[in-house]
XYZ file of C-alpha atoms in Angstrom:
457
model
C -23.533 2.797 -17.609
C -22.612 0.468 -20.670
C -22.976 -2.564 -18.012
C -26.259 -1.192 -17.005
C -27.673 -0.549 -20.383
C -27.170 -4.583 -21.140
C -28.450 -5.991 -18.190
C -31.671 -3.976 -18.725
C -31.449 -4.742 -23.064
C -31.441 -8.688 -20.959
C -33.894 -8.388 -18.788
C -36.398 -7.106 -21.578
C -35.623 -9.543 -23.378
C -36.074 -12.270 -21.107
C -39.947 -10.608 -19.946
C -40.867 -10.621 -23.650
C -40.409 -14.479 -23.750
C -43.756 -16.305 -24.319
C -44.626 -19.060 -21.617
C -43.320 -21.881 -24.556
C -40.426 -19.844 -25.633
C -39.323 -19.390 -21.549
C -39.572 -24.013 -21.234
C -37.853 -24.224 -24.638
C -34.794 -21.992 -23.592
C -35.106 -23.543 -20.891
C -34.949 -26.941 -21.558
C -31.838 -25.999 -24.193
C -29.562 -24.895 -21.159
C -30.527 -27.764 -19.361
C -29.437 -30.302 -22.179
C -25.928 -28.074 -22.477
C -25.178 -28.256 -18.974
C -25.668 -32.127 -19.329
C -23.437 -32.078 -21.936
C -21.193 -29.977 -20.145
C -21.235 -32.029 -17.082
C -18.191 -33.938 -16.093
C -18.611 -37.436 -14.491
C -16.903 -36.396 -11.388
C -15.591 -32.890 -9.471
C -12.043 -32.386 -9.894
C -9.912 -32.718 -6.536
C -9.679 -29.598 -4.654
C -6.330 -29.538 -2.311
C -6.091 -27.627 0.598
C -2.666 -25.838 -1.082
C -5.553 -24.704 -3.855
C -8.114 -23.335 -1.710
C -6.202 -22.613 1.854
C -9.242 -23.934 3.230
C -10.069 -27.703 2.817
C -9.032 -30.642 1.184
C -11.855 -32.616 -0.450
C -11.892 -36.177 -2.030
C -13.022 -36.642 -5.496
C -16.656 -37.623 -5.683
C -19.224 -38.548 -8.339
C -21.466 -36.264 -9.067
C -23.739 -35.205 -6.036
C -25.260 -31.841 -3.920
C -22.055 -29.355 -3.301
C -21.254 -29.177 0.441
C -22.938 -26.667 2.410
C -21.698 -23.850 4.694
C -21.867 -25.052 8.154
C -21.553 -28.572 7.259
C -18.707 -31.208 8.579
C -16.614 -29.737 5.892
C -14.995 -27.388 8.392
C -16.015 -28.961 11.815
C -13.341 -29.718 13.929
C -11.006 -27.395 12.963
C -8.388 -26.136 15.757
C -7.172 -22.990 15.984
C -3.838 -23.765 15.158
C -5.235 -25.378 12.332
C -7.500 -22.656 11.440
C -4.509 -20.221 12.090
C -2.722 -21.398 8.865
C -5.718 -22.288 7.240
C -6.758 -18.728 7.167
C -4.096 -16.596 5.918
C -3.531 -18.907 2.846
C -7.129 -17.954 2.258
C -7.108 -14.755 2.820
C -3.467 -14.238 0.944
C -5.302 -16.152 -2.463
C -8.274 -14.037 -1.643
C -6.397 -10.753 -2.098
C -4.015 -11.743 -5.083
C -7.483 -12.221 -6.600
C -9.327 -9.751 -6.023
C -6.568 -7.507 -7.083
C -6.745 -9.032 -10.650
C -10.497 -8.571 -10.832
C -9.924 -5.642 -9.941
C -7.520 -4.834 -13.201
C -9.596 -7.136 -15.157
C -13.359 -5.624 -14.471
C -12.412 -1.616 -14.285
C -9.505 -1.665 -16.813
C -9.796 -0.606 -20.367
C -9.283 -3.538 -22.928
C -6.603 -1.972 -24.759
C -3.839 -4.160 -26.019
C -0.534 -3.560 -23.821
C 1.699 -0.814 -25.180
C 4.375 1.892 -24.721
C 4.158 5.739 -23.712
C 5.282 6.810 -26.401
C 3.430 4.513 -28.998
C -0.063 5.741 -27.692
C -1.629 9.128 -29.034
C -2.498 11.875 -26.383
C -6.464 10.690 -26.919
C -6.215 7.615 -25.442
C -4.600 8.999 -22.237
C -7.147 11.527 -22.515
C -9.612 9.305 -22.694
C -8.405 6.752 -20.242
C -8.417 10.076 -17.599
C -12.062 10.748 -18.128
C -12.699 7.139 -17.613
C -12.114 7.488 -14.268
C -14.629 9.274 -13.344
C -13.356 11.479 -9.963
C -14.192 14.102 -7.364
C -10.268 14.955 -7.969
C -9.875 16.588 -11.554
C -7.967 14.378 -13.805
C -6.988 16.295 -16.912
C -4.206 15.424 -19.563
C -1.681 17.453 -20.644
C 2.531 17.511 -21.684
C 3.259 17.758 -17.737
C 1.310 15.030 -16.749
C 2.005 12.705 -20.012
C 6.118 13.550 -18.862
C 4.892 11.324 -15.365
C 3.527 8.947 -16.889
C 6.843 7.746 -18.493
C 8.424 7.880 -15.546
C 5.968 5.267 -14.105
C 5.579 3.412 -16.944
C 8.945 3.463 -18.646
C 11.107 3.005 -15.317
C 13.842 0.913 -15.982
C 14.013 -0.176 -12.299
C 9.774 -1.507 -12.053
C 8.587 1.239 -9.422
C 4.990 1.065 -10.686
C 5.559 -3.002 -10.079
C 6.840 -2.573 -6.461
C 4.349 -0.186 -5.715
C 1.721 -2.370 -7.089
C 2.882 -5.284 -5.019
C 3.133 -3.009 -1.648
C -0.474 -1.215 -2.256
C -1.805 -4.907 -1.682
C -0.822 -4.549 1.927
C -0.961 -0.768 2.443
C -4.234 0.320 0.244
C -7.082 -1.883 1.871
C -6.204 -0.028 5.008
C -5.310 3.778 3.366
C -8.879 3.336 1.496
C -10.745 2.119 4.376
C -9.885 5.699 6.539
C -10.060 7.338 3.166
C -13.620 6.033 3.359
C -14.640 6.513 6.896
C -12.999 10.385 6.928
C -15.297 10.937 3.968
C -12.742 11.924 1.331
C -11.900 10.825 -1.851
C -10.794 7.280 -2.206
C -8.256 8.263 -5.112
C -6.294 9.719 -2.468
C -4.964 6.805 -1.733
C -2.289 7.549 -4.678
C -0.789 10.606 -2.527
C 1.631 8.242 -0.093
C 2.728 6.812 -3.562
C 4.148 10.477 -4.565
C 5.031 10.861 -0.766
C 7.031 7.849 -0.109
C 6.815 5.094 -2.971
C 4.575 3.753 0.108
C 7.526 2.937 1.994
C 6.966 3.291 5.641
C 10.252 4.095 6.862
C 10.560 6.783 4.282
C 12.727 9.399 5.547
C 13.321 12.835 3.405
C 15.972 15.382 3.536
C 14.362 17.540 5.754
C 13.219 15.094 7.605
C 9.775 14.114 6.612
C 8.994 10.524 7.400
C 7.165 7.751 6.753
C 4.043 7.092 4.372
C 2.531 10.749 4.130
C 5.710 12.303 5.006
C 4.570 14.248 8.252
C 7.440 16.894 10.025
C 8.001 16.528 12.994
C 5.451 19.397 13.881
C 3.079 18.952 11.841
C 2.787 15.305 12.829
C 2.415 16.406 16.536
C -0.450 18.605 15.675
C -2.262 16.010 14.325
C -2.078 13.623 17.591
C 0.851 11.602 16.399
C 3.171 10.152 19.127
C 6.759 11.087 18.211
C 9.770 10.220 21.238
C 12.925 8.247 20.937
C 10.962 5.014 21.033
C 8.057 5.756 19.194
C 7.186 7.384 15.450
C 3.485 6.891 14.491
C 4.138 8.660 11.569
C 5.502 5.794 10.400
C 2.312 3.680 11.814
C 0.706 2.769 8.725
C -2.994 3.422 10.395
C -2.193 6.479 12.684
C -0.455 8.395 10.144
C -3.332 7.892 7.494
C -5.642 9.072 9.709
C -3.611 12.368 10.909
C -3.696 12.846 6.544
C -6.997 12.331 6.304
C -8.068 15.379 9.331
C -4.715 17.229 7.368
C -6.672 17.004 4.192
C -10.345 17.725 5.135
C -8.659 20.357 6.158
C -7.257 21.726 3.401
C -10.529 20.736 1.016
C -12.603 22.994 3.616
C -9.961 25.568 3.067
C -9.672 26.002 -0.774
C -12.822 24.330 -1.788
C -11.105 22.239 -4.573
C -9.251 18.666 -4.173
C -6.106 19.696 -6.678
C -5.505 23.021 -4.574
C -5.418 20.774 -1.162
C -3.349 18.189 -2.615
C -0.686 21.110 -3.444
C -1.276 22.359 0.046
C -0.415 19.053 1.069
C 2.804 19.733 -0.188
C 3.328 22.897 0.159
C 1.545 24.286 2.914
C -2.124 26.303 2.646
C 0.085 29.568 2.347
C 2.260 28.801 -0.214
C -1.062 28.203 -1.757
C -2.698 31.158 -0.688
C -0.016 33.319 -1.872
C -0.443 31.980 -5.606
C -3.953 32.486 -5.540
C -3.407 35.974 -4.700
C -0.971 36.238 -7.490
C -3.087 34.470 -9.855
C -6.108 36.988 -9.189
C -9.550 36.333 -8.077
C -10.946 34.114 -10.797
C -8.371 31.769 -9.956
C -9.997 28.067 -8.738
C -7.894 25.287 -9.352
C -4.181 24.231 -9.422
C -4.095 25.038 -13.184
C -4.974 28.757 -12.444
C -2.338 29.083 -10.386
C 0.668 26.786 -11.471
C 2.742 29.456 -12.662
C 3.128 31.074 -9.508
C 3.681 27.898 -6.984
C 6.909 26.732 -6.012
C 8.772 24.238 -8.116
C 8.263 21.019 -6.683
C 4.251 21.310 -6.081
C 4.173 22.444 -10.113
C 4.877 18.496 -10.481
C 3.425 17.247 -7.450
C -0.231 17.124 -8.714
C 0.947 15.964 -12.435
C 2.942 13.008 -10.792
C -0.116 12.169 -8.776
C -2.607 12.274 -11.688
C 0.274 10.189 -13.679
C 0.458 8.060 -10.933
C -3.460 7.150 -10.438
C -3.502 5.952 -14.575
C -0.045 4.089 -14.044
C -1.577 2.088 -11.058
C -4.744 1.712 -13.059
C -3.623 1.269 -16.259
C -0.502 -0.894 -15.739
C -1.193 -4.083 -17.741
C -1.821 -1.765 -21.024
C 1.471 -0.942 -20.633
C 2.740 -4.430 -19.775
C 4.178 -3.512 -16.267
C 4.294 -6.745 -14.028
C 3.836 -6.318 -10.440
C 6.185 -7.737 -8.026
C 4.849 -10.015 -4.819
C 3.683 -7.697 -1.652
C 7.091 -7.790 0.756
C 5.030 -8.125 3.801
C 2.096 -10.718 4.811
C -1.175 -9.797 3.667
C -3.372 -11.591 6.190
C -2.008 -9.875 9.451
C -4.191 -8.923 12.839
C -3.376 -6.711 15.775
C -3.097 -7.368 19.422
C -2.866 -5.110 22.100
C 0.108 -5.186 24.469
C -0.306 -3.671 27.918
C 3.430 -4.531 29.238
C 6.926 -3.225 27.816
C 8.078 -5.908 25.455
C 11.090 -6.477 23.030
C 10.901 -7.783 19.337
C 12.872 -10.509 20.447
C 11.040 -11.443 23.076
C 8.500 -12.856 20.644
C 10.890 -13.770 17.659
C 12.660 -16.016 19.764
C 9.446 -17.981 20.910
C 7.165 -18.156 17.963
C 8.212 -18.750 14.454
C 8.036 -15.245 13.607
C 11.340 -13.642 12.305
C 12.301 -10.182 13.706
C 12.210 -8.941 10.592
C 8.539 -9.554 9.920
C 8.027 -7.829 12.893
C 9.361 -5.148 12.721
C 8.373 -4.197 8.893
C 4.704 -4.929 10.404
C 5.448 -2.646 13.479
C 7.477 -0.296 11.888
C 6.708 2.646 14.597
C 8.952 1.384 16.951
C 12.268 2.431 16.492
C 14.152 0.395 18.759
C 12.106 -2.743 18.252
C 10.789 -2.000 21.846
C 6.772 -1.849 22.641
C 6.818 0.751 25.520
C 3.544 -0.184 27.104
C 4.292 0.675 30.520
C 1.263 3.456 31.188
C -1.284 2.879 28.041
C -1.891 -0.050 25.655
C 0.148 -0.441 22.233
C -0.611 -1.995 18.563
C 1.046 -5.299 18.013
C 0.590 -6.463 14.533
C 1.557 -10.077 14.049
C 0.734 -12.407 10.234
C -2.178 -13.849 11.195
C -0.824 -17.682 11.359
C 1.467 -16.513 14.111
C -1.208 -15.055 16.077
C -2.581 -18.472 18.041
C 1.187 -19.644 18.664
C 1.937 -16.219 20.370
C -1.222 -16.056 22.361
C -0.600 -20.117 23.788
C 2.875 -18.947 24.152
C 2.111 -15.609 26.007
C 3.354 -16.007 29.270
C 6.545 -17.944 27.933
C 7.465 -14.678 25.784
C 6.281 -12.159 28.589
C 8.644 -14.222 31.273
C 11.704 -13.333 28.344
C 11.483 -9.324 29.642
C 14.715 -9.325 32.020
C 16.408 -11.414 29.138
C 16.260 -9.091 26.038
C 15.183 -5.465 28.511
C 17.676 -5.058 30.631
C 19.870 -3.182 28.489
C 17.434 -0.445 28.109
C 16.312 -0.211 31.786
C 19.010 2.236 31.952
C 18.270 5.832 30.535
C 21.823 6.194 28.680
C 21.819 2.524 27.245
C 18.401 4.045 25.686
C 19.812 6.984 24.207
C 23.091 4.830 23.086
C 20.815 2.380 20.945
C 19.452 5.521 19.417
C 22.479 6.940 18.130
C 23.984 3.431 16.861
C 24.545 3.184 13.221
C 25.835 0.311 11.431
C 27.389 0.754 8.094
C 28.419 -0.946 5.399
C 29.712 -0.700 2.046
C 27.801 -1.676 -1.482
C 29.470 -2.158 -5.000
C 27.367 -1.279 -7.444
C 26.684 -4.135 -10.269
C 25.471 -4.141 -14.018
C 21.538 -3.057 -13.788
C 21.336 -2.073 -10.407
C 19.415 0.891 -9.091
C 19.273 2.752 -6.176
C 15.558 1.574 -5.459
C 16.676 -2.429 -6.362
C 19.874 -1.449 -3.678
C 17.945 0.435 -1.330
C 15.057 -2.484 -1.109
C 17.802 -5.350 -0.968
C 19.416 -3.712 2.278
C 16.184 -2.156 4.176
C 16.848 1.355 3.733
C 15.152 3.909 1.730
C 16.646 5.287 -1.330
C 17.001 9.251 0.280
C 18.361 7.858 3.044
C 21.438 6.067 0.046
C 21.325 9.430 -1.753
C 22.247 11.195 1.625
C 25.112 9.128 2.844
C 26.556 8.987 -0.284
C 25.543 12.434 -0.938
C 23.989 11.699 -4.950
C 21.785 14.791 -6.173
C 19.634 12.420 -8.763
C 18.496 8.953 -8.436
C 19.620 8.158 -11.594
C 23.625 9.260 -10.676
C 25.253 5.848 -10.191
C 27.517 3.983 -12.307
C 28.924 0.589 -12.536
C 31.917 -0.247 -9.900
C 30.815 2.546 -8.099
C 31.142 2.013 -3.872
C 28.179 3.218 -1.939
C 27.918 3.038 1.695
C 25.009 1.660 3.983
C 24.475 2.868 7.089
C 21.417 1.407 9.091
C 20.168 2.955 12.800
């Protein structure tokens, strides 16, 4: 509104200008930008932009879309040329994003802030989803803020990969976009996320209640940890649960808890009960924090850089595409031909659980960086001819369930400042997973010297 109000306070100002006024003010700017002028245009390098290199040049007409600037490109060329683009495109547009919808306030601590200015910061962003303050929530924010180990920064840098994508089915399901902060209570948006009772991947589906939502779950596939399919079983889940209870902080509980957990509460609460507030005495434990840690979690994410929290570079390729595969392929049937580590792959493709595409009767998702994509399609039927090479292990039934089983382990000594989240991200598994191995109640429950195992399937 404030943004609004001057741009009209402008434009009055500009229509009461008399005819003399308008060529004075205008001949003013026109002397400045003179003066400002420089005698030539700085170099612009190709490692600047990720699209062109151009020569300097005195002054003359910018270059216009369409023109030689771009002609001639090959796809190879364009094939790098466009994910350095598009990977400076999003590292910008995530600071403008922080920079135009942030509040001004000078960086600070938790606990050097009064409760207004959290308060106030909450009603800022204006929401469909309630955003209240209170001791519960302000406890959250802390832990986001105040975490020794960077979480807020990790999930920062991951949400530049994960949220374009989350928002986008967010969007097209009609739900609220700040939704996009409940795989951040889920799973830390990890993925391969797996929870003690067996809840994987972004959202965290069971087994069961993944199935019931269309997701493919079998010994070689696990969409619920299919960054697209999972979000949009969610988003049916929480439609759902909003058409249900009528109220977005009494489906997000349901989300955790299940709609009769929830129903149960309300019926304890009595009949003027409407929101999670009316009935947080009487849920179960874990959902009492689960809609405080997702409120603390929206203002950490928006309201990092008033708290000075830096966010680490996105562990995955921004600028990715998808192919389709209609054959059964290995990982390493591409790694091995295009320069595209199996690693990459498989934390782009991380459904798969034995790095195997098992397109024998339908069409699967490949997703590939985008500068990899025109070396894999020249190089298509080189990697397809690769199948007896790195399938033949898995033609048989038992090799199959073998793979499946195998676990490698290894052993971890932990050093001066580690974490579990710094030691869970530095060898590929996810920090339950480290707490159950090494059976640890609390995240915060290791010590120096101490010996953790590793296991990896």
């Amino acid at each position: 509104m404030k943004i609004l109000s001057c741009l009209a306070v402008a434009a009055a100002a500009m229509m009461t200008l008399t005819p003399a006024t308008a060529a004075d003010a205008s001949k003013k700017r026109d002397r400045k930008r003179a003066k400002k002028a420089p005698e030539q245009v700085d170099t612009v390098t190709m490692q600047q932009t990720g699209i062109a290199a151009v020569e300097p040049v005195s002054q003359s007409p910018a270059p216009v879309y369409g023109s030689d600037t771009l002609a001639g490109r090959t796809a190879s060329e364009l094939g790098v040329l466009i994910p350095e683009w598009y990977d400076k495109r999003m590292a910008i547009s995530l600071d403008e994003y922080f920079d135009r919808y942030l509040s001004p306030d000078a960086p600070s601590a938790v606990a050097a802030l009064p409760d207004s200015v959290y308060e106030r910061r909450l009603k800022e962003l204006v929401s469909p989803v309630q955003l209240p303050y209170n001791p519960e929530i302000k406890g959250y924010i802390t832990r986001y803020i105040d975490g020794k180990d960077n979480l807020m920064g990790r999930i920062i840098g991951l949400s530049q990969y994960y949220f374009p994508m989350i928002e986008q089915e967010l969007i097209l399901a009609g739900i609220p976009v700040e939704l996009r902060m409940l795989p951040v209570i889920e799973s830390a948006l990890s993925a391969n996320a797996v929870s003690r009772v067996g809840a994987v991947g972004l959202w965290q589906f069971m087994p069961a209640t993944g199935k019931m939502y269309g997701l493919e779950i079998n010994s070689l596939v696990d969409e619920r940890r299919d960054p697209i399919a999972s979000t949009r079983a969610a988003c049916r889940f929480l439609k759902e649960l909003y058409d249900l209870f009528g109220d977005w902080t009494l489906a997000i509980a349901a989300y955790n808890c299940g709609p009769g957990k929830v129903n149960q509460a309300l019926a304890r609460a009595g009949d003027n009960s409407r929101t999670f507030w009316d009935i947080y005495d009487f849920l179960p434990r874990e959902t009492r924090g689960y809609v405080p840690a997702f409120i603390a979690a929206t203002y950490a994410y928006t309201y990092h850089r008033n708290h000075d929290v830096q966010p680490e570079p996105a562990p995955v390729p921004l600028a990715v595409d998808t192919l389709r595969v209609d054959r059964v392929m290995h990982f390493e049937q591409i790694a091995s031909t295009i320069d595209c580590p199996a690693e990459t792959i498989r934390a782009l493709n991380p459904q798969y659980r034995l790095d195997i595409i098992p397109a024998a009767q339908r069409n699967y998702t490949l997703v590939l960086p985008q500068r990899a994509i025109p070396e894999y399609i020249s190089r298509e039927t080189e990697i397809f001819a690769k199948d007896s090479l790195y399938l033949k292990e898995y033609i048989n039934p038992a090799n199959l369930d073998k793979k499946r089983r195998e676990v490698t382990s290894r052993t971890y000594k932990v050093k001066r400042g580690d974490t579990l989240g710094s030691i869970a991200k530095k060898h590929g598994v996810s920090v339950n997973a480290l707490m159950r191995t090494n059976k640890i109640k609390s995240a915060n429950m290791i010590r120096e010297g101490q010996v953790l195992r590793i296991e990896k399937r």
